[in-house]
């Protein structure tokens, strides 16, 4: 029997992902050890895991280097990979939003926006292409995106809003909501066919806890 491989997102999703796997009867002891080993396993259940940067998780799953992935919907819509999204895991909930200074509230359709800063260029490009006739320049940043409108890099941003605290403390507001975000479980299309029984059993073990 071959190993089923999980790609988990490194960072804020890691801990809750491990909890869900444990709840489904998967032994994550090795995964929880502070080690430099890149691939960890539950040999009894013939399951192995690795942690990757969130943006890389859909890549590993699409190519079949991992059978199953746990990753945020934000990353899935940005990466646009060909995968089965099988479960909404319900944690790490937030919203993908357009945000900007209060002065733009209710004026999104009338003011001219020339630049948008974001960690999600594809999401921003798609949104502005469909919503607006004028073309906007998308500026990709790696983090602290809220800075951009404060220092004049862009008029608005496309970013995740969880509690809204970062926006509030910087005098910014949500101008439009693009989509609801949460952690998702994704499966490689070929694995879903070839290992259907084992993968379905894992999905059911996780679904029961949601
Ligand atoms: C995320 C997001 C916002 C913030 C929203 O950033 O990009 O900046 O959290 O959370 P809030 O609505 O609860 O304030 P993250 O902490 O991942 O850091 P980053 O900006 O450096 O990516």
PDB file of C-alpha atoms and ligand atoms in Angstrom:
ATOM      1  CA  UNK A   1       0.000   0.000   0.000  1.00  0.00           C
ATOM      2  CA  UNK A   2       1.439   3.372  -0.957  1.00  0.00           C
ATOM      3  CA  UNK A   3       1.605   6.386   1.343  1.00  0.00           C
ATOM      4  CA  UNK A   4      -1.056   9.114   1.088  1.00  0.00           C
ATOM      5  CA  UNK A   5       0.773  12.446   1.182  1.00  0.00           C
ATOM      6  CA  UNK A   6      -0.560  15.603   2.831  1.00  0.00           C
ATOM      7  CA  UNK A   7       0.736  19.111   2.046  1.00  0.00           C
ATOM      8  CA  UNK A   8      -0.008  21.383   4.999  1.00  0.00           C
ATOM      9  CA  UNK A   9       0.297  25.175   5.034  1.00  0.00           C
ATOM     10  CA  UNK A  10       3.084  26.506   7.156  1.00  0.00           C
ATOM     11  CA  UNK A  11       1.969  29.349   9.418  1.00  0.00           C
ATOM     12  CA  UNK A  12      -1.352  30.247  10.944  1.00  0.00           C
ATOM     13  CA  UNK A  13      -3.150  27.190   9.533  1.00  0.00           C
ATOM     14  CA  UNK A  14      -0.658  24.615  10.811  1.00  0.00           C
ATOM     15  CA  UNK A  15      -1.884  24.035  14.347  1.00  0.00           C
ATOM     16  CA  UNK A  16      -5.581  23.689  13.512  1.00  0.00           C
ATOM     17  CA  UNK A  17      -4.760  21.462  10.536  1.00  0.00           C
ATOM     18  CA  UNK A  18      -2.851  19.095  12.842  1.00  0.00           C
ATOM     19  CA  UNK A  19      -5.755  19.090  15.335  1.00  0.00           C
ATOM     20  CA  UNK A  20      -8.167  18.035  12.595  1.00  0.00           C
ATOM     21  CA  UNK A  21      -5.882  15.252  11.391  1.00  0.00           C
ATOM     22  CA  UNK A  22      -5.451  13.951  14.928  1.00  0.00           C
ATOM     23  CA  UNK A  23      -9.203  14.044  15.421  1.00  0.00           C
ATOM     24  CA  UNK A  24      -9.500  11.846  12.345  1.00  0.00           C
ATOM     25  CA  UNK A  25      -7.249   9.253  13.968  1.00  0.00           C
ATOM     26  CA  UNK A  26      -4.038  10.185  12.164  1.00  0.00           C
ATOM     27  CA  UNK A  27      -0.911  10.058  14.323  1.00  0.00           C
ATOM     28  CA  UNK A  28       0.808  13.460  14.096  1.00  0.00           C
ATOM     29  CA  UNK A  29       3.471  12.848  16.768  1.00  0.00           C
ATOM     30  CA  UNK A  30       6.337  13.195  14.323  1.00  0.00           C
ATOM     31  CA  UNK A  31       4.761  16.261  12.759  1.00  0.00           C
ATOM     32  CA  UNK A  32       4.562  17.991  16.141  1.00  0.00           C
ATOM     33  CA  UNK A  33       8.204  17.385  16.998  1.00  0.00           C
ATOM     34  CA  UNK A  34      10.486  20.341  16.523  1.00  0.00           C
ATOM     35  CA  UNK A  35      12.580  18.857  13.762  1.00  0.00           C
ATOM     36  CA  UNK A  36      14.303  19.891  10.549  1.00  0.00           C
ATOM     37  CA  UNK A  37      13.038  16.833   8.770  1.00  0.00           C
ATOM     38  CA  UNK A  38      10.915  17.880   5.806  1.00  0.00           C
ATOM     39  CA  UNK A  39       8.775  14.779   5.422  1.00  0.00           C
ATOM     40  CA  UNK A  40       7.122  13.245   8.466  1.00  0.00           C
ATOM     41  CA  UNK A  41       4.934  10.226   8.694  1.00  0.00           C
ATOM     42  CA  UNK A  42       2.363   8.087  10.410  1.00  0.00           C
ATOM     43  CA  UNK A  43       3.704   4.715   9.273  1.00  0.00           C
ATOM     44  CA  UNK A  44       0.866   2.723  10.775  1.00  0.00           C
ATOM     45  CA  UNK A  45      -1.725   4.495   8.639  1.00  0.00           C
ATOM     46  CA  UNK A  46       0.648   4.866   5.684  1.00  0.00           C
ATOM     47  CA  UNK A  47       0.281   8.632   5.692  1.00  0.00           C
ATOM     48  CA  UNK A  48       3.040  11.184   5.308  1.00  0.00           C
ATOM     49  CA  UNK A  49       3.029  14.951   5.643  1.00  0.00           C
ATOM     50  CA  UNK A  50       5.055  17.960   4.719  1.00  0.00           C
ATOM     51  CA  UNK A  51       4.711  21.634   5.473  1.00  0.00           C
ATOM     52  CA  UNK A  52       5.020  24.175   2.670  1.00  0.00           C
ATOM     53  CA  UNK A  53       4.498  27.882   2.102  1.00  0.00           C
ATOM     54  CA  UNK A  54       0.715  28.308   1.619  1.00  0.00           C
ATOM     55  CA  UNK A  55       1.084  29.478  -2.001  1.00  0.00           C
ATOM     56  CA  UNK A  56       3.012  26.289  -2.829  1.00  0.00           C
ATOM     57  CA  UNK A  57       0.417  23.865  -1.391  1.00  0.00           C
ATOM     58  CA  UNK A  58      -1.915  23.995  -4.456  1.00  0.00           C
ATOM     59  CA  UNK A  59       1.125  23.475  -6.701  1.00  0.00           C
ATOM     60  CA  UNK A  60       2.176  20.276  -4.907  1.00  0.00           C
ATOM     61  CA  UNK A  61      -1.395  18.986  -5.000  1.00  0.00           C
ATOM     62  CA  UNK A  62      -2.050  19.822  -8.639  1.00  0.00           C
ATOM     63  CA  UNK A  63       1.089  17.968  -9.732  1.00  0.00           C
ATOM     64  CA  UNK A  64       0.286  14.996  -7.497  1.00  0.00           C
ATOM     65  CA  UNK A  65       3.393  15.461  -5.330  1.00  0.00           C
ATOM     66  CA  UNK A  66       0.820  15.617  -2.526  1.00  0.00           C
ATOM     67  CA  UNK A  67      -2.541  13.832  -2.670  1.00  0.00           C
ATOM     68  CA  UNK A  68      -4.278  16.146  -0.229  1.00  0.00           C
ATOM     69  CA  UNK A  69      -3.681  19.754   0.804  1.00  0.00           C
ATOM     70  CA  UNK A  70      -4.931  22.065   3.525  1.00  0.00           C
ATOM     71  CA  UNK A  71      -4.811  25.686   2.451  1.00  0.00           C
ATOM     72  CA  UNK A  72      -6.724  28.982   2.628  1.00  0.00           C
ATOM     73  CA  UNK A  73      -9.348  29.828   0.023  1.00  0.00           C
ATOM     74  CA  UNK A  74      -7.427  33.083  -0.553  1.00  0.00           C
ATOM     75  CA  UNK A  75      -4.475  31.083  -1.859  1.00  0.00           C
ATOM     76  CA  UNK A  76      -6.741  28.836  -3.935  1.00  0.00           C
ATOM     77  CA  UNK A  77      -8.405  31.729  -5.744  1.00  0.00           C
ATOM     78  CA  UNK A  78      -5.091  33.477  -6.274  1.00  0.00           C
ATOM     79  CA  UNK A  79      -3.322  30.368  -7.606  1.00  0.00           C
ATOM     80  CA  UNK A  80      -6.244  29.114  -9.720  1.00  0.00           C
ATOM     81  CA  UNK A  81      -5.014  25.498  -9.796  1.00  0.00           C
ATOM     82  CA  UNK A  82      -6.946  22.509 -11.097  1.00  0.00           C
ATOM     83  CA  UNK A  83      -7.908  20.658  -7.899  1.00  0.00           C
ATOM     84  CA  UNK A  84     -10.908  19.145  -6.135  1.00  0.00           C
ATOM     85  CA  UNK A  85     -11.970  21.381  -3.257  1.00  0.00           C
ATOM     86  CA  UNK A  86     -13.616  18.779  -1.039  1.00  0.00           C
ATOM     87  CA  UNK A  87     -14.188  20.454   2.333  1.00  0.00           C
ATOM     88  CA  UNK A  88     -14.641  23.874   3.882  1.00  0.00           C
ATOM     89  CA  UNK A  89     -12.796  23.338   7.162  1.00  0.00           C
ATOM     90  CA  UNK A  90     -14.422  26.394   8.713  1.00  0.00           C
ATOM     91  CA  UNK A  91     -11.403  27.801  10.494  1.00  0.00           C
ATOM     92  CA  UNK A  92      -9.231  30.828   9.673  1.00  0.00           C
ATOM     93  CA  UNK A  93     -12.344  32.662   8.574  1.00  0.00           C
ATOM     94  CA  UNK A  94     -11.903  36.122   7.105  1.00  0.00           C
ATOM     95  CA  UNK A  95     -12.938  38.164   4.068  1.00  0.00           C
ATOM     96  CA  UNK A  96     -11.084  39.217   0.936  1.00  0.00           C
ATOM     97  CA  UNK A  97     -11.841  42.918   0.637  1.00  0.00           C
ATOM     98  CA  UNK A  98     -11.142  46.103  -1.228  1.00  0.00           C
ATOM     99  CA  UNK A  99     -10.200  48.687   1.403  1.00  0.00           C
ATOM    100  CA  UNK A 100      -9.106  52.274   1.401  1.00  0.00           C
ATOM    101  CA  UNK A 101      -9.505  55.636   3.095  1.00  0.00           C
ATOM    102  CA  UNK A 102     -12.896  56.643   4.556  1.00  0.00           C
ATOM    103  CA  UNK A 103     -13.215  59.383   1.932  1.00  0.00           C
ATOM    104  CA  UNK A 104     -13.726  56.720  -0.734  1.00  0.00           C
ATOM    105  CA  UNK A 105     -16.633  55.063   1.076  1.00  0.00           C
ATOM    106  CA  UNK A 106     -19.615  54.762  -1.277  1.00  0.00           C
ATOM    107  CA  UNK A 107     -17.629  56.412  -4.052  1.00  0.00           C
ATOM    108  CA  UNK A 108     -15.899  53.381  -5.519  1.00  0.00           C
ATOM    109  CA  UNK A 109     -17.836  53.711  -8.775  1.00  0.00           C
ATOM    110  CA  UNK A 110     -17.286  57.405  -9.274  1.00  0.00           C
ATOM    111  CA  UNK A 111     -13.693  58.110  -8.261  1.00  0.00           C
ATOM    112  CA  UNK A 112     -10.828  57.199 -10.463  1.00  0.00           C
ATOM    113  CA  UNK A 113      -8.556  54.538  -9.039  1.00  0.00           C
ATOM    114  CA  UNK A 114      -5.214  54.195 -10.743  1.00  0.00           C
ATOM    115  CA  UNK A 115      -3.261  51.875  -8.449  1.00  0.00           C
ATOM    116  CA  UNK A 116      -4.166  48.923  -6.231  1.00  0.00           C
ATOM    117  CA  UNK A 117      -1.653  47.352  -3.834  1.00  0.00           C
ATOM    118  CA  UNK A 118      -2.072  43.720  -2.815  1.00  0.00           C
ATOM    119  CA  UNK A 119      -0.545  40.369  -1.966  1.00  0.00           C
ATOM    120  CA  UNK A 120      -3.170  38.881  -4.330  1.00  0.00           C
ATOM    121  CA  UNK A 121      -2.545  40.316  -7.819  1.00  0.00           C
ATOM    122  CA  UNK A 122      -4.739  37.783  -9.644  1.00  0.00           C
ATOM    123  CA  UNK A 123      -7.677  38.330  -7.303  1.00  0.00           C
ATOM    124  CA  UNK A 124      -7.306  42.101  -7.651  1.00  0.00           C
ATOM    125  CA  UNK A 125      -6.919  41.948 -11.444  1.00  0.00           C
ATOM    126  CA  UNK A 126     -10.029  39.793 -11.856  1.00  0.00           C
ATOM    127  CA  UNK A 127     -12.084  41.983  -9.529  1.00  0.00           C
ATOM    128  CA  UNK A 128     -11.166  45.266 -11.201  1.00  0.00           C
ATOM    129  CA  UNK A 129     -11.475  43.801 -14.700  1.00  0.00           C
ATOM    130  CA  UNK A 130     -15.078  42.792 -14.022  1.00  0.00           C
ATOM    131  CA  UNK A 131     -16.118  45.673 -11.826  1.00  0.00           C
ATOM    132  CA  UNK A 132     -14.618  48.616 -13.589  1.00  0.00           C
ATOM    133  CA  UNK A 133     -14.068  49.759 -17.137  1.00  0.00           C
ATOM    134  CA  UNK A 134     -10.945  51.746 -16.490  1.00  0.00           C
ATOM    135  CA  UNK A 135      -7.714  49.822 -16.171  1.00  0.00           C
ATOM    136  CA  UNK A 136      -5.867  49.920 -12.885  1.00  0.00           C
ATOM    137  CA  UNK A 137      -2.270  49.129 -12.149  1.00  0.00           C
ATOM    138  CA  UNK A 138      -1.861  46.241  -9.723  1.00  0.00           C
ATOM    139  CA  UNK A 139       1.155  46.562  -7.437  1.00  0.00           C
ATOM    140  CA  UNK A 140       2.230  43.351  -5.715  1.00  0.00           C
ATOM    141  CA  UNK A 141       3.421  43.638  -2.123  1.00  0.00           C
ATOM    142  CA  UNK A 142       4.550  40.911   0.267  1.00  0.00           C
ATOM    143  CA  UNK A 143       2.815  42.076   3.438  1.00  0.00           C
ATOM    144  CA  UNK A 144       1.653  45.035   5.548  1.00  0.00           C
ATOM    145  CA  UNK A 145      -0.407  46.035   2.541  1.00  0.00           C
ATOM    146  CA  UNK A 146      -2.376  48.579   4.604  1.00  0.00           C
ATOM    147  CA  UNK A 147       0.667  50.830   4.419  1.00  0.00           C
ATOM    148  CA  UNK A 148       0.199  51.466   0.707  1.00  0.00           C
ATOM    149  CA  UNK A 149      -2.695  53.960   0.824  1.00  0.00           C
ATOM    150  CA  UNK A 150      -1.210  55.640   3.918  1.00  0.00           C
ATOM    151  CA  UNK A 151       1.987  56.574   2.126  1.00  0.00           C
ATOM    152  CA  UNK A 152       0.555  57.220  -1.332  1.00  0.00           C
ATOM    153  CA  UNK A 153       1.629  54.043  -3.091  1.00  0.00           C
ATOM    154  CA  UNK A 154      -1.972  53.257  -4.097  1.00  0.00           C
ATOM    155  CA  UNK A 155      -5.472  54.614  -3.559  1.00  0.00           C
ATOM    156  CA  UNK A 156      -6.882  51.261  -2.410  1.00  0.00           C
ATOM    157  CA  UNK A 157      -5.770  47.751  -1.435  1.00  0.00           C
ATOM    158  CA  UNK A 158      -7.093  44.220  -1.873  1.00  0.00           C
ATOM    159  CA  UNK A 159      -6.379  42.272   1.302  1.00  0.00           C
ATOM    160  CA  UNK A 160      -7.734  39.946   3.961  1.00  0.00           C
ATOM    161  CA  UNK A 161      -9.781  41.424   6.784  1.00  0.00           C
ATOM    162  CA  UNK A 162     -10.270  39.297   9.859  1.00  0.00           C
ATOM    163  CA  UNK A 163     -11.223  41.412  12.889  1.00  0.00           C
ATOM    164  CA  UNK A 164     -10.936  44.703  10.994  1.00  0.00           C
ATOM    165  CA  UNK A 165      -8.521  46.015  13.585  1.00  0.00           C
ATOM    166  CA  UNK A 166      -5.625  46.742  11.234  1.00  0.00           C
ATOM    167  CA  UNK A 167      -7.900  48.795   8.976  1.00  0.00           C
ATOM    168  CA  UNK A 168      -9.495  50.651  11.888  1.00  0.00           C
ATOM    169  CA  UNK A 169      -6.253  51.565  13.585  1.00  0.00           C
ATOM    170  CA  UNK A 170      -5.004  53.018  10.331  1.00  0.00           C
ATOM    171  CA  UNK A 171      -8.089  55.002   9.378  1.00  0.00           C
ATOM    172  CA  UNK A 172      -9.068  52.665   6.554  1.00  0.00           C
ATOM    173  CA  UNK A 173     -12.437  51.055   5.784  1.00  0.00           C
ATOM    174  CA  UNK A 174     -13.813  48.147   3.758  1.00  0.00           C
ATOM    175  CA  UNK A 175     -15.058  49.476   0.418  1.00  0.00           C
ATOM    176  CA  UNK A 176     -16.274  46.159  -1.015  1.00  0.00           C
ATOM    177  CA  UNK A 177     -16.167  42.457  -0.108  1.00  0.00           C
ATOM    178  CA  UNK A 178     -14.804  40.171  -2.811  1.00  0.00           C
ATOM    179  CA  UNK A 179     -15.234  36.778  -1.116  1.00  0.00           C
ATOM    180  CA  UNK A 180     -15.538  34.820   2.101  1.00  0.00           C
ATOM    181  CA  UNK A 181     -12.360  32.990   3.024  1.00  0.00           C
ATOM    182  CA  UNK A 182     -11.592  29.971   5.234  1.00  0.00           C
ATOM    183  CA  UNK A 183      -9.298  26.955   5.272  1.00  0.00           C
ATOM    184  CA  UNK A 184     -10.132  24.290   2.682  1.00  0.00           C
ATOM    185  CA  UNK A 185      -9.149  20.712   2.005  1.00  0.00           C
ATOM    186  CA  UNK A 186      -8.151  20.007  -1.588  1.00  0.00           C
ATOM    187  CA  UNK A 187      -7.402  16.748  -3.367  1.00  0.00           C
ATOM    188  CA  UNK A 188      -5.429  15.899  -6.501  1.00  0.00           C
ATOM    189  CA  UNK A 189      -7.754  14.827  -9.324  1.00  0.00           C
ATOM    190  CA  UNK A 190      -5.941  11.581 -10.157  1.00  0.00           C
ATOM    191  CA  UNK A 191      -5.492  10.611  -6.476  1.00  0.00           C
ATOM    192  CA  UNK A 192      -9.229  11.073  -5.971  1.00  0.00           C
ATOM    193  CA  UNK A 193      -9.828   8.330  -8.552  1.00  0.00           C
ATOM    194  CA  UNK A 194      -6.900   6.011  -7.797  1.00  0.00           C
ATOM    195  CA  UNK A 195      -7.108   6.139  -3.987  1.00  0.00           C
ATOM    196  CA  UNK A 196     -10.788   6.927  -3.692  1.00  0.00           C
ATOM    197  CA  UNK A 197     -11.552   4.623  -0.769  1.00  0.00           C
ATOM    198  CA  UNK A 198      -8.709   5.757   1.453  1.00  0.00           C
ATOM    199  CA  UNK A 199      -9.128   9.436   0.635  1.00  0.00           C
ATOM    200  CA  UNK A 200     -12.897   9.307   1.156  1.00  0.00           C
ATOM    201  CA  UNK A 201     -12.293   7.717   4.562  1.00  0.00           C
ATOM    202  CA  UNK A 202      -9.916  10.541   5.519  1.00  0.00           C
ATOM    203  CA  UNK A 203     -12.391  13.177   4.279  1.00  0.00           C
ATOM    204  CA  UNK A 204     -15.181  11.573   6.338  1.00  0.00           C
ATOM    205  CA  UNK A 205     -12.969  11.446   9.451  1.00  0.00           C
ATOM    206  CA  UNK A 206     -12.340  15.153   9.126  1.00  0.00           C
ATOM    207  CA  UNK A 207     -15.893  16.076   8.133  1.00  0.00           C
ATOM    208  CA  UNK A 208     -17.247  14.481  11.329  1.00  0.00           C
ATOM    209  CA  UNK A 209     -15.395  17.041  13.428  1.00  0.00           C
ATOM    210  CA  UNK A 210     -16.639  20.124  11.612  1.00  0.00           C
TER     211      UNK A 210
HETATM  212  C1  LIG B   1      -3.328  39.808   7.638  1.00  0.00           C
HETATM  213  C2  LIG B   1      -3.989  40.658   6.558  1.00  0.00           C
HETATM  214  C3  LIG B   1      -4.230  41.954   7.260  1.00  0.00           C
HETATM  215  C4  LIG B   1      -4.523  41.518   8.684  1.00  0.00           C
HETATM  216  C5  LIG B   1      -6.007  41.532   8.916  1.00  0.00           C
HETATM  217  O1  LIG B   1      -1.979  40.142   7.680  1.00  0.00           O
HETATM  218  O2  LIG B   1      -3.154  40.783   5.422  1.00  0.00           O
HETATM  219  O3  LIG B   1      -3.101  42.781   7.211  1.00  0.00           O
HETATM  220  O4  LIG B   1      -4.014  40.180   8.843  1.00  0.00           O
HETATM  221  O5  LIG B   1      -6.342  41.157  10.234  1.00  0.00           O
HETATM  222  P1  LIG B   1      -7.333  42.042  11.125  1.00  0.00           P
HETATM  223  O6  LIG B   1      -8.521  42.402  10.285  1.00  0.00           O
HETATM  224  O7  LIG B   1      -7.691  41.114  12.256  1.00  0.00           O
HETATM  225  O8  LIG B   1      -6.576  43.243  11.605  1.00  0.00           O
HETATM  226  P2  LIG B   1      -0.892  39.241   8.382  1.00  0.00           P
HETATM  227  O9  LIG B   1      -1.026  39.326   9.854  1.00  0.00           O
HETATM  228  O10 LIG B   1      -0.919  37.887   7.802  1.00  0.00           O
HETATM  229  O11 LIG B   1       0.474  39.978   8.000  1.00  0.00           O
HETATM  230  P3  LIG B   1       0.945  40.639   6.638  1.00  0.00           P
HETATM  231  O12 LIG B   1       0.141  41.892   6.462  1.00  0.00           O
HETATM  232  O13 LIG B   1       2.384  40.947   6.835  1.00  0.00           O
HETATM  233  O14 LIG B   1       0.688  39.643   5.557  1.00  0.00           O
END
